[in-house]
Tab-separated table of C-alpha atoms in Angstrom:
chain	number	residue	atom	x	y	z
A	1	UNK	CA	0.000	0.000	0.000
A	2	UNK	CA	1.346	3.448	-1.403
A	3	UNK	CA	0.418	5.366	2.476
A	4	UNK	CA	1.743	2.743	4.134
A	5	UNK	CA	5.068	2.891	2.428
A	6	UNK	CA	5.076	6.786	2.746
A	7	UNK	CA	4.234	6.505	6.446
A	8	UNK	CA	7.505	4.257	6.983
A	9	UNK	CA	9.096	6.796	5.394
A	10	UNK	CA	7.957	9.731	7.478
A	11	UNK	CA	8.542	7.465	10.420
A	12	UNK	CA	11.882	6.570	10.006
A	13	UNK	CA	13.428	9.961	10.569
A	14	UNK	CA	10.740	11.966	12.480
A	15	UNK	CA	11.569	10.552	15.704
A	16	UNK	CA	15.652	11.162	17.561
A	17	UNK	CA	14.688	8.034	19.714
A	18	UNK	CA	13.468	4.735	18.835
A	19	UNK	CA	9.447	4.014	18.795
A	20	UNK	CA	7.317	1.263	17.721
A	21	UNK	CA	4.022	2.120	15.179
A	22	UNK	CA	1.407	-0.332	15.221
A	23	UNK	CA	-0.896	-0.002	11.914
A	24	UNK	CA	-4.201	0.130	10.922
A	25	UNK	CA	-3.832	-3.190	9.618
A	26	UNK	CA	-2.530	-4.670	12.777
A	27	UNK	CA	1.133	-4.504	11.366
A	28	UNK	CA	3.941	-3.314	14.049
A	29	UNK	CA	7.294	-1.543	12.871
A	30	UNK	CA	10.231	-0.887	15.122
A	31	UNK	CA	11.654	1.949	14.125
A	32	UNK	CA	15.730	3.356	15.547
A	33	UNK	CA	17.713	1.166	18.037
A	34	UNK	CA	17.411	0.095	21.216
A	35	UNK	CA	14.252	0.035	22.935
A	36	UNK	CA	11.063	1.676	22.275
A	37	UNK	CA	10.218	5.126	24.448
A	38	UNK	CA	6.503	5.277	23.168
A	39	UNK	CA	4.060	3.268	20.623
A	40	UNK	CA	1.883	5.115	18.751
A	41	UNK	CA	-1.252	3.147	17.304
A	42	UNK	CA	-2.907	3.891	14.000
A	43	UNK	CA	-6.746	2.829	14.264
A	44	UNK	CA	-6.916	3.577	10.606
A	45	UNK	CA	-5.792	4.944	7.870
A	46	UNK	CA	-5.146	8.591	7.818
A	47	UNK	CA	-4.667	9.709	4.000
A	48	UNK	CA	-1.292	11.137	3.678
A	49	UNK	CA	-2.275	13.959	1.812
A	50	UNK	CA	-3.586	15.623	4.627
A	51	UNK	CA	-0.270	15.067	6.509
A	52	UNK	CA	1.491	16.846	3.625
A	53	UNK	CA	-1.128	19.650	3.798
A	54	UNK	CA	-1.441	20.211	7.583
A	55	UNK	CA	0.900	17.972	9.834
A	56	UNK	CA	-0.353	19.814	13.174
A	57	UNK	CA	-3.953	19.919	12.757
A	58	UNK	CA	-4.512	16.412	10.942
A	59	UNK	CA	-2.335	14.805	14.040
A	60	UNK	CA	-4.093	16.480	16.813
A	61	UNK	CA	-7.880	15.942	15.231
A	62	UNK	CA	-7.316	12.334	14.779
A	63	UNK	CA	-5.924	12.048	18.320
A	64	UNK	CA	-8.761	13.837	19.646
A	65	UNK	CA	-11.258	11.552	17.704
A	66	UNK	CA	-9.151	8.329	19.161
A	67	UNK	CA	-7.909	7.766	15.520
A	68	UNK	CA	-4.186	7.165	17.070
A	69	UNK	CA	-3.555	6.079	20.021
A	70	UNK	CA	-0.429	6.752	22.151
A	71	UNK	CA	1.304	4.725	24.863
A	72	UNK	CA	4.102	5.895	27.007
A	73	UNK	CA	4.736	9.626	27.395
A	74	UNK	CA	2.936	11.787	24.728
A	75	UNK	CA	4.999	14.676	25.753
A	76	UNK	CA	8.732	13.068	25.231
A	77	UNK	CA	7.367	12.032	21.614
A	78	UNK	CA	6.109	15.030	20.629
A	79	UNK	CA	9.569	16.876	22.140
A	80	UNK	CA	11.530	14.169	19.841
A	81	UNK	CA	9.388	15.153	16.704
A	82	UNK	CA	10.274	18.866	17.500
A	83	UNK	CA	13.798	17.926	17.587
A	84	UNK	CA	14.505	16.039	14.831
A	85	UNK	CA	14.940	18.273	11.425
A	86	UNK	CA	13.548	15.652	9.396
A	87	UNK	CA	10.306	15.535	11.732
A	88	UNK	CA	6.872	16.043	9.452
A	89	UNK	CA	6.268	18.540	11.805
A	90	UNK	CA	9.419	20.518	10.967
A	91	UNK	CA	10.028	19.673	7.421
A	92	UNK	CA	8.916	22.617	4.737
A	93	UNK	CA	7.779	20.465	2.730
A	94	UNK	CA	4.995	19.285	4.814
A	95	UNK	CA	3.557	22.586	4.911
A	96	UNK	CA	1.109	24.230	7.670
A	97	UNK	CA	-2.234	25.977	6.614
A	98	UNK	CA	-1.839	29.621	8.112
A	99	UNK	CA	-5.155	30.803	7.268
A	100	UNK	CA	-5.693	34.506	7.303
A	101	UNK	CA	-7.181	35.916	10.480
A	102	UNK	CA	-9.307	39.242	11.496
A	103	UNK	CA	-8.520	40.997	14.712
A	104	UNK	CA	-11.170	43.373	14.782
A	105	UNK	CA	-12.251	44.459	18.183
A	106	UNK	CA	-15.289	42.361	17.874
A	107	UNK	CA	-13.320	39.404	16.479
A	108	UNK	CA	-10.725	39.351	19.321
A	109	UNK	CA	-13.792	39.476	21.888
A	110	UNK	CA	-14.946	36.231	20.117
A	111	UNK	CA	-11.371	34.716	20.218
A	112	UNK	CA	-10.512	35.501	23.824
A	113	UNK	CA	-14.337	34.670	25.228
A	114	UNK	CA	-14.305	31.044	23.016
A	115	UNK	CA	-11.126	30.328	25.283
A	116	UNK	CA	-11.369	32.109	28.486
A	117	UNK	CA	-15.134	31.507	28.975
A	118	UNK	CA	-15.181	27.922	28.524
A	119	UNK	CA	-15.865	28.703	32.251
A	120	UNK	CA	-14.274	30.016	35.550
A	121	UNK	CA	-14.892	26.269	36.918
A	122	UNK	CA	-12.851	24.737	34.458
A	123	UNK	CA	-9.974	26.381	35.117
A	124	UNK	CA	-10.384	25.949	38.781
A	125	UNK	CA	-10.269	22.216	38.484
A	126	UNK	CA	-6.524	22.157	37.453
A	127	UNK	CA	-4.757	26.392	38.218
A	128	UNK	CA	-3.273	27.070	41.698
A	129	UNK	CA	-5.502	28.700	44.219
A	130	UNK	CA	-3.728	32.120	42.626
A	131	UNK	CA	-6.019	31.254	38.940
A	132	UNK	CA	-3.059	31.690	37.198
A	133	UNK	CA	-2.666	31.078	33.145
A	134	UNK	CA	0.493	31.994	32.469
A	135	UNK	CA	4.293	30.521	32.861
A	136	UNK	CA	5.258	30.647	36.456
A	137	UNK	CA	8.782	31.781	38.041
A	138	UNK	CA	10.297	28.706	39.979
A	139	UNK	CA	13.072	30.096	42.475
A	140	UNK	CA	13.781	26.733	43.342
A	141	UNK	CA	12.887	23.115	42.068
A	142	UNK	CA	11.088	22.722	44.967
A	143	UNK	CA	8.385	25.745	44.670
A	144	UNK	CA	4.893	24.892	44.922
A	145	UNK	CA	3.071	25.663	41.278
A	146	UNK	CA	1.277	28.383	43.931
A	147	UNK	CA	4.495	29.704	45.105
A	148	UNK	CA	5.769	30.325	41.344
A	149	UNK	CA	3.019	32.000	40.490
A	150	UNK	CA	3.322	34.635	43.004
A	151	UNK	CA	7.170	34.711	42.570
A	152	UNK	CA	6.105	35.617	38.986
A	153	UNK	CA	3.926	38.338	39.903
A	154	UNK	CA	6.477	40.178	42.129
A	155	UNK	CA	9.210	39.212	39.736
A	156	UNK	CA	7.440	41.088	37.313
A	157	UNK	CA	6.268	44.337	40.152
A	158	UNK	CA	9.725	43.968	41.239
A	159	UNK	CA	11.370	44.711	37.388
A	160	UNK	CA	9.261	47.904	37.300
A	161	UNK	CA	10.493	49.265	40.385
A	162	UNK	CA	7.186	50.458	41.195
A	163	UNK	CA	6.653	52.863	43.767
A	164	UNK	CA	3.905	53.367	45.771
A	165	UNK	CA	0.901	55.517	44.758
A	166	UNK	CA	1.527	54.796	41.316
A	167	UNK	CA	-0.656	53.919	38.370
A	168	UNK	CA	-0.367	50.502	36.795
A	169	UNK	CA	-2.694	49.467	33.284
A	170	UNK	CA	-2.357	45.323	33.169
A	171	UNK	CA	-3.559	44.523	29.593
A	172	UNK	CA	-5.175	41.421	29.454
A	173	UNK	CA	-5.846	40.941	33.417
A	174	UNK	CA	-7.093	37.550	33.793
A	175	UNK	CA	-8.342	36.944	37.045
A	176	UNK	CA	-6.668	39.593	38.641
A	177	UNK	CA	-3.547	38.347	40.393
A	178	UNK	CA	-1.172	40.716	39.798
A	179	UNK	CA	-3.807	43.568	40.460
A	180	UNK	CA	-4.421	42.840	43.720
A	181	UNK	CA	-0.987	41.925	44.428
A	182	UNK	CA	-0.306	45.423	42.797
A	183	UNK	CA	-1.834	47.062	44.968
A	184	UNK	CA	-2.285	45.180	48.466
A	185	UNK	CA	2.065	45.030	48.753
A	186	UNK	CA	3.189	47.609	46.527
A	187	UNK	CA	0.299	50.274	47.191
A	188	UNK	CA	-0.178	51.000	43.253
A	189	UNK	CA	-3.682	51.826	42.318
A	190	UNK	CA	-4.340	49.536	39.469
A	191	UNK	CA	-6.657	48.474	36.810
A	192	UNK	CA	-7.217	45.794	34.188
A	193	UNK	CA	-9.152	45.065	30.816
A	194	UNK	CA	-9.967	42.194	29.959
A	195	UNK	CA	-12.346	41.026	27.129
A	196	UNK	CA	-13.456	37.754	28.922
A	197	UNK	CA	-16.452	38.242	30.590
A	198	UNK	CA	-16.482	35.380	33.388
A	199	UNK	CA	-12.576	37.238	34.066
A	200	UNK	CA	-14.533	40.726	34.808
A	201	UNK	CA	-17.292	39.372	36.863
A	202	UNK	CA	-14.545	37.384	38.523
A	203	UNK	CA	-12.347	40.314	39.302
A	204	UNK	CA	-15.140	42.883	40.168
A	205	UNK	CA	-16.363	40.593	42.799
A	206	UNK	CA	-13.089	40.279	44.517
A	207	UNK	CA	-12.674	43.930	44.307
A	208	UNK	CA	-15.943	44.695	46.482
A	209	UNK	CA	-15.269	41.629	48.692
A	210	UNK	CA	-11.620	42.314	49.670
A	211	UNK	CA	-12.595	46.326	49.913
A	212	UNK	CA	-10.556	47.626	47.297
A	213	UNK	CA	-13.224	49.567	45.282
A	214	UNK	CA	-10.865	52.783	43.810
A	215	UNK	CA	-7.802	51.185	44.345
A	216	UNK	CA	-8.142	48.139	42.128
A	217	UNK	CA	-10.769	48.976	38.895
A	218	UNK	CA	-11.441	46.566	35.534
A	219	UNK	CA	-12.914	46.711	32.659
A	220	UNK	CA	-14.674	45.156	30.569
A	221	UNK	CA	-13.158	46.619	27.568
A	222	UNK	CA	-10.583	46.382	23.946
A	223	UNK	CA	-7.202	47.606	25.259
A	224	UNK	CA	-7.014	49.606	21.837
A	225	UNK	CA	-9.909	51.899	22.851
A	226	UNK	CA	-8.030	53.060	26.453
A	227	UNK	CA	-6.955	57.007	27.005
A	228	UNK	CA	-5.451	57.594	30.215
A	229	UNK	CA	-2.118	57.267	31.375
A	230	UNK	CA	-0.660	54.935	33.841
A	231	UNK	CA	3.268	54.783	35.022
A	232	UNK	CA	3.517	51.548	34.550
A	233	UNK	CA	1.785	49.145	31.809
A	234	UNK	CA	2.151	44.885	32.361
A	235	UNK	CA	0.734	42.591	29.868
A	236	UNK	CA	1.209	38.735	30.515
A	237	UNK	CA	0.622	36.444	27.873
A	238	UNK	CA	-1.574	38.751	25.872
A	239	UNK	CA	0.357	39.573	22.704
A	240	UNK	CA	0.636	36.176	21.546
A	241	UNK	CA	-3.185	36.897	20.841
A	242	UNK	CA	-3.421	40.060	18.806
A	243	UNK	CA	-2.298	38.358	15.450
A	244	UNK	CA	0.609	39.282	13.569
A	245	UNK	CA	-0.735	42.209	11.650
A	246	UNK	CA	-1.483	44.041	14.829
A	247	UNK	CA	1.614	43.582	17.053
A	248	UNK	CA	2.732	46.813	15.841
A	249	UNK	CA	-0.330	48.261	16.738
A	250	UNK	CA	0.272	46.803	20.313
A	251	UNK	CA	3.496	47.916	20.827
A	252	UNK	CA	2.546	51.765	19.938
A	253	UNK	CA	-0.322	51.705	22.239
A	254	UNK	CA	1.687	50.636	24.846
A	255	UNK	CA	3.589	53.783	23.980
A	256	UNK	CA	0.541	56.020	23.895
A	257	UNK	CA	-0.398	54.345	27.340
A	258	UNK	CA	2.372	55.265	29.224
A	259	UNK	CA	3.628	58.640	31.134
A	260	UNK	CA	6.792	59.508	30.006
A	261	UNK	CA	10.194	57.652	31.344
A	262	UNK	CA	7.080	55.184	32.458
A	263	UNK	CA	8.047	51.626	32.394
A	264	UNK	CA	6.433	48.014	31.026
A	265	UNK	CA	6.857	44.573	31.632
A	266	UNK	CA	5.620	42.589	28.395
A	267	UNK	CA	5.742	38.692	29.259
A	268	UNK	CA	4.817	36.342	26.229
A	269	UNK	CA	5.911	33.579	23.747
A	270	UNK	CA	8.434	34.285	21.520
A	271	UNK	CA	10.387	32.448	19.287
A	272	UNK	CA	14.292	32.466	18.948
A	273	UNK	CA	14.182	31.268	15.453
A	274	UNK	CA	11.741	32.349	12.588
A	275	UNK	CA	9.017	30.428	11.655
A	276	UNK	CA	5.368	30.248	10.766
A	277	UNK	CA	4.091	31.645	14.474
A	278	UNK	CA	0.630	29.580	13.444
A	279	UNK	CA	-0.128	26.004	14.446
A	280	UNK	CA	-3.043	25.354	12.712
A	281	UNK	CA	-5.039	22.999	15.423
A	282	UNK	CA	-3.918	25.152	18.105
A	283	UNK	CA	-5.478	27.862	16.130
A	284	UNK	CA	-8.839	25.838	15.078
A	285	UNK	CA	-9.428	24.091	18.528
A	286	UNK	CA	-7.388	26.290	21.336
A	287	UNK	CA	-6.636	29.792	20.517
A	288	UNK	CA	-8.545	31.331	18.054
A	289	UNK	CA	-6.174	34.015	16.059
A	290	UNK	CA	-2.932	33.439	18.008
A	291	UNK	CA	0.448	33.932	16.649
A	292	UNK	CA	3.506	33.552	18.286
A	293	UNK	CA	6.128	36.215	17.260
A	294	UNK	CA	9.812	35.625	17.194
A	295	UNK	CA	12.420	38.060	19.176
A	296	UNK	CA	13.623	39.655	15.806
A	297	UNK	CA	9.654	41.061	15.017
A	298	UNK	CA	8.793	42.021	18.424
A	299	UNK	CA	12.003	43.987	18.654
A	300	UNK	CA	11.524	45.612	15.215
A	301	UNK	CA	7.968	46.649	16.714
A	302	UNK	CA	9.613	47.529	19.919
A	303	UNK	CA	11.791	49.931	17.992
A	304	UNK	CA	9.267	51.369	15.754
A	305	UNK	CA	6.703	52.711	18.832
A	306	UNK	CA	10.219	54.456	19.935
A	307	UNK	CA	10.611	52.146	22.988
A	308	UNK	CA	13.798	51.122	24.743
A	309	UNK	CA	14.311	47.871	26.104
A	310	UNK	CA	16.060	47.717	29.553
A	311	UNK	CA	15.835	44.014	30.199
A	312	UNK	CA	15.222	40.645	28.504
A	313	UNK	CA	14.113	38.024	30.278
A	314	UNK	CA	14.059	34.370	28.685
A	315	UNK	CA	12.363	31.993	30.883
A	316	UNK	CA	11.592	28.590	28.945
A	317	UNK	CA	12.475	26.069	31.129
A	318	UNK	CA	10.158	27.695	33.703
A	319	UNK	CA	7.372	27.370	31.399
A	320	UNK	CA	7.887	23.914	30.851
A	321	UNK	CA	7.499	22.884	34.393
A	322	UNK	CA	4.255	24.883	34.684
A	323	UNK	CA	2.912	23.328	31.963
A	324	UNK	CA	3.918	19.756	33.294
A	325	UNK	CA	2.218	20.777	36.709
A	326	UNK	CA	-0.958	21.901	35.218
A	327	UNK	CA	-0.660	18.295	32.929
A	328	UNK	CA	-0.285	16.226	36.108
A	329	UNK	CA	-3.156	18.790	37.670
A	330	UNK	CA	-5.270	18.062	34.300
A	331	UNK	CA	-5.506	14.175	34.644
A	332	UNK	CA	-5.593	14.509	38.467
A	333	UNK	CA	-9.783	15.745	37.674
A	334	UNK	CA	-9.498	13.531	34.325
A	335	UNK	CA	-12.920	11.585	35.523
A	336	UNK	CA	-14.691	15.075	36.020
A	337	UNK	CA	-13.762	16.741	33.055
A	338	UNK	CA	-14.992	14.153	31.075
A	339	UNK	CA	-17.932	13.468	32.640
A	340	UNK	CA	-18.796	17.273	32.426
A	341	UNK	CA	-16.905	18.525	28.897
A	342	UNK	CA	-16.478	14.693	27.022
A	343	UNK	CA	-14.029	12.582	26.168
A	344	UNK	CA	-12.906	14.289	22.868
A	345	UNK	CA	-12.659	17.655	25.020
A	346	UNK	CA	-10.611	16.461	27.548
A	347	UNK	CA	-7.989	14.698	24.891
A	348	UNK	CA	-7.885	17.917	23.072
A	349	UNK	CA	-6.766	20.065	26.119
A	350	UNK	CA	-4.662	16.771	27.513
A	351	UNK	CA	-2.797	17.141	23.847
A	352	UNK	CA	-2.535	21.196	24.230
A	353	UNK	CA	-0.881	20.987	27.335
A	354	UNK	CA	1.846	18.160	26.550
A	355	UNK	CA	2.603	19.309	22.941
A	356	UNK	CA	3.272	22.590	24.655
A	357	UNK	CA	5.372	21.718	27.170
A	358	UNK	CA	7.001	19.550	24.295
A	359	UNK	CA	7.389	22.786	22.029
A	360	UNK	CA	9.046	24.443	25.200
A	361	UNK	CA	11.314	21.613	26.156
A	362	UNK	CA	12.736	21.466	22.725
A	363	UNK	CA	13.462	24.988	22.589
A	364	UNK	CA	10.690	25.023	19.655
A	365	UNK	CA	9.144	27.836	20.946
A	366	UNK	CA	10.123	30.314	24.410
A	367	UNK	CA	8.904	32.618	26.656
A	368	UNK	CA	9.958	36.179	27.171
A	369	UNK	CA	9.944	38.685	29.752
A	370	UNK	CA	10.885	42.324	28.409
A	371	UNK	CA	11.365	45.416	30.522
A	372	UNK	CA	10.486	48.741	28.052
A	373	UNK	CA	10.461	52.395	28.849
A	374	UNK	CA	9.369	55.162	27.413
A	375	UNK	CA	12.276	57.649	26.940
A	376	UNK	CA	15.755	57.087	27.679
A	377	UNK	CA	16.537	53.486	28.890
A	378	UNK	CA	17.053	53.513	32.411
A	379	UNK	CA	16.286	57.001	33.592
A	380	UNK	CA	13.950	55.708	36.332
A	381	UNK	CA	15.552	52.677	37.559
A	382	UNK	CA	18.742	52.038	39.037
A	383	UNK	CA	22.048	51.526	37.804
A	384	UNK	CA	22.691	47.692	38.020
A	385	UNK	CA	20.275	44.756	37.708
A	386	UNK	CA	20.801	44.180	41.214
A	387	UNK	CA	17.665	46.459	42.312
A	388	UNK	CA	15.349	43.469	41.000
A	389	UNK	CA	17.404	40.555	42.513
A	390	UNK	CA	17.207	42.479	46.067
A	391	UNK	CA	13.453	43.345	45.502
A	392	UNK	CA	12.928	39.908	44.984
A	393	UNK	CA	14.304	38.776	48.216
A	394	UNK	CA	12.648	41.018	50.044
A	395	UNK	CA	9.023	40.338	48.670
A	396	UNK	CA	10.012	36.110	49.234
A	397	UNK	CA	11.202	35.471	45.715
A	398	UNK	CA	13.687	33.156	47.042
């Protein structure tokens, strides 16, 4: 059979380590030396035309529909495939579908709410107690997922030497972590916008209930349409969501939002190599209209909104381990998420979260944190680095 032959071939040098493929036809092909780290099992055929078109997207539906079948560690197999230059998911000539995307204000509500609002109870089930989605800052191996989190959120505080009484805009709050930390240790008076409504009501309740009504504000509102000025702007994993043709937008609004010599911290996926910034089932089943930038554009944009970077932060390896927390968290509540979202749901977030703790592990992909100000570099902060490292002790980022 003409697919089965081209499969071998695919097979043979997609994978750095070897792995056994058991076929649709009940055939089973060692592939490398030594013994196997994973099996994958083909319960049928899966033309491979539509491997050639769209590697990402054809893989991930048919594991979602229980079309393949793996055993052993999904995430070390998908970390070799990254790896390995002859991978079908790295080769150019299996080519991804990067379909064109809108990111009108009213599409980017869409996007963010068909992720976000899947529902504040969902994300409960496997986030720390904090309700943070985002890569966590691990101090030490032995930090609880809880205690990263926080050291994030005063790692990033920290970077801005904020003082208090100051303003602070965080684009894209989420459920409001760093605003309340904001402004219950550093006495900033800050706000957020967010376009996901369950993330408002979330946030404006905790505002009345801890007392913080005019210290801490949100809104339920497009970042784009914001006036006022703030002295410090943070934006975590947000611009990975405002699509390549409007990152330069971003970047100049960020600008626009801030006082002069103000400072941001912009923390988001980046990659250190160029590529397509589009996975196409990430884009179809997880994240709507994402695109993941590489340093080289977000620097251009950087430059072109007449920003100055102070500080780059990589921090890929720390995103990794959140990601394998939240996996371990995920099948932890496997039985409930199933029995309230389905099985195909809960394999399609199961693959999400290993694949991108794979694309992280493998260096396919990172995460960066990068200090900007507005005017010349440095005229508010101090001299050395060595302000952030002592700030960090201080608020227990040890």
């Amino acid at each position: 059979m003409i697919d089965k032959a081209i499969y071998k071939q695919i097979l043979k040098t997609s994978f750095d380590a070897p792995i056994d493929v058991e076929f649709w036809d009940g055939e089973t092909v060692h592939f490398g030396e030594g013994e196997s780290i994973a099996k994958i099992i083909m319960h049928e055929l899966i033309p491979i035309k539509e491997i050639v078109a769209h590697a990402s997207l054809t893989f991930g539906e048919a594991y979602m529909d229980g079309k393949i079948e793996i055993q052993g560690d999904l995430q070390e197999l998908v970390t070799l495939a990254y790896r390995s230059q002859d991978s079908f998911f790295n080769n150019s000539k299996f080519s991804k579908l990067i379909p064109k995307h809108s990111h009108s204000e009213k599409v980017s509500k869409n996007d963010v709410q068909s992720h976000y609002d899947i529902g504040n109870d969902f994300y409960e089930m496997w986030l720390d107690k904090t309700m943070t989605y985002s890569c966590a800052y691990f101090a030490s191996e032995s930090d609880t997922l809880e205690a990263a989190q926080m050291n994030k959120v005063r790692h990033i505080l920290n970077k801005l030497h904020a003082q208090e009484g100051e303003t602070l805009l965080d684009i894209g709050c989420g459920w409001g972590t760093l605003l309340f930390t904001a402004a219950k240790e550093y006495g900033l008076k800050a706000t957020g916008v967010t376009l996901s409504q369950q993330q408002y009501d979330f946030v404006s309740d905790k505002i009345k209930a801890e007392g913080l009504t005019g210290q801490v504000n949100v809104y339920l509102e497009d970042y784009r349409e914001l006036k006022e000025q703030y002295d410090h702007v943070t934006s975590v994993g947000m611009f990975e969501h405002v699509g390549k043709e409007n990152l330069a937008a971003y970047f100049s609004k960020i600008d626009q939002l801030l006082v002069e010599n103000g400072t941001a911290l912009i923390h988001g996926i980046t990659g250190q190599h160029k590529g397509a910034g589009v996975d196409a089932w990430i884009n179809k089943y997880i994240f709507p209209g994402g695109y993941i930038p590489n340093l080289a554009e977000n620097i251009d944009h950087i430059m072109d909104a007449h920003l100055q970077v102070d500080d780059l932060e990589p921090l890929r390896r720390h995103y990794q381990k959140t990601l394998e927390i939240w996996t371990d968290n995920f099948h932890d509540v496997s039985e409930s998420v199933i029995s309230r979202y389905g099985e195909r749901f809960y394999r399609m977030w199961d693959l999400y979260l290993q694949a991108c703790a794979a694309s992280f592990e493998s260096g396919n992909i990172d995460v960066v944190q990068y200090l900007l100000t507005k005017g010349a570099s440095s005229t508010n902060l101090p001299m050395t680095r060595s302000y952030i490292y002592h700030a960090d002790v201080a608020s227990g980022v040890k």
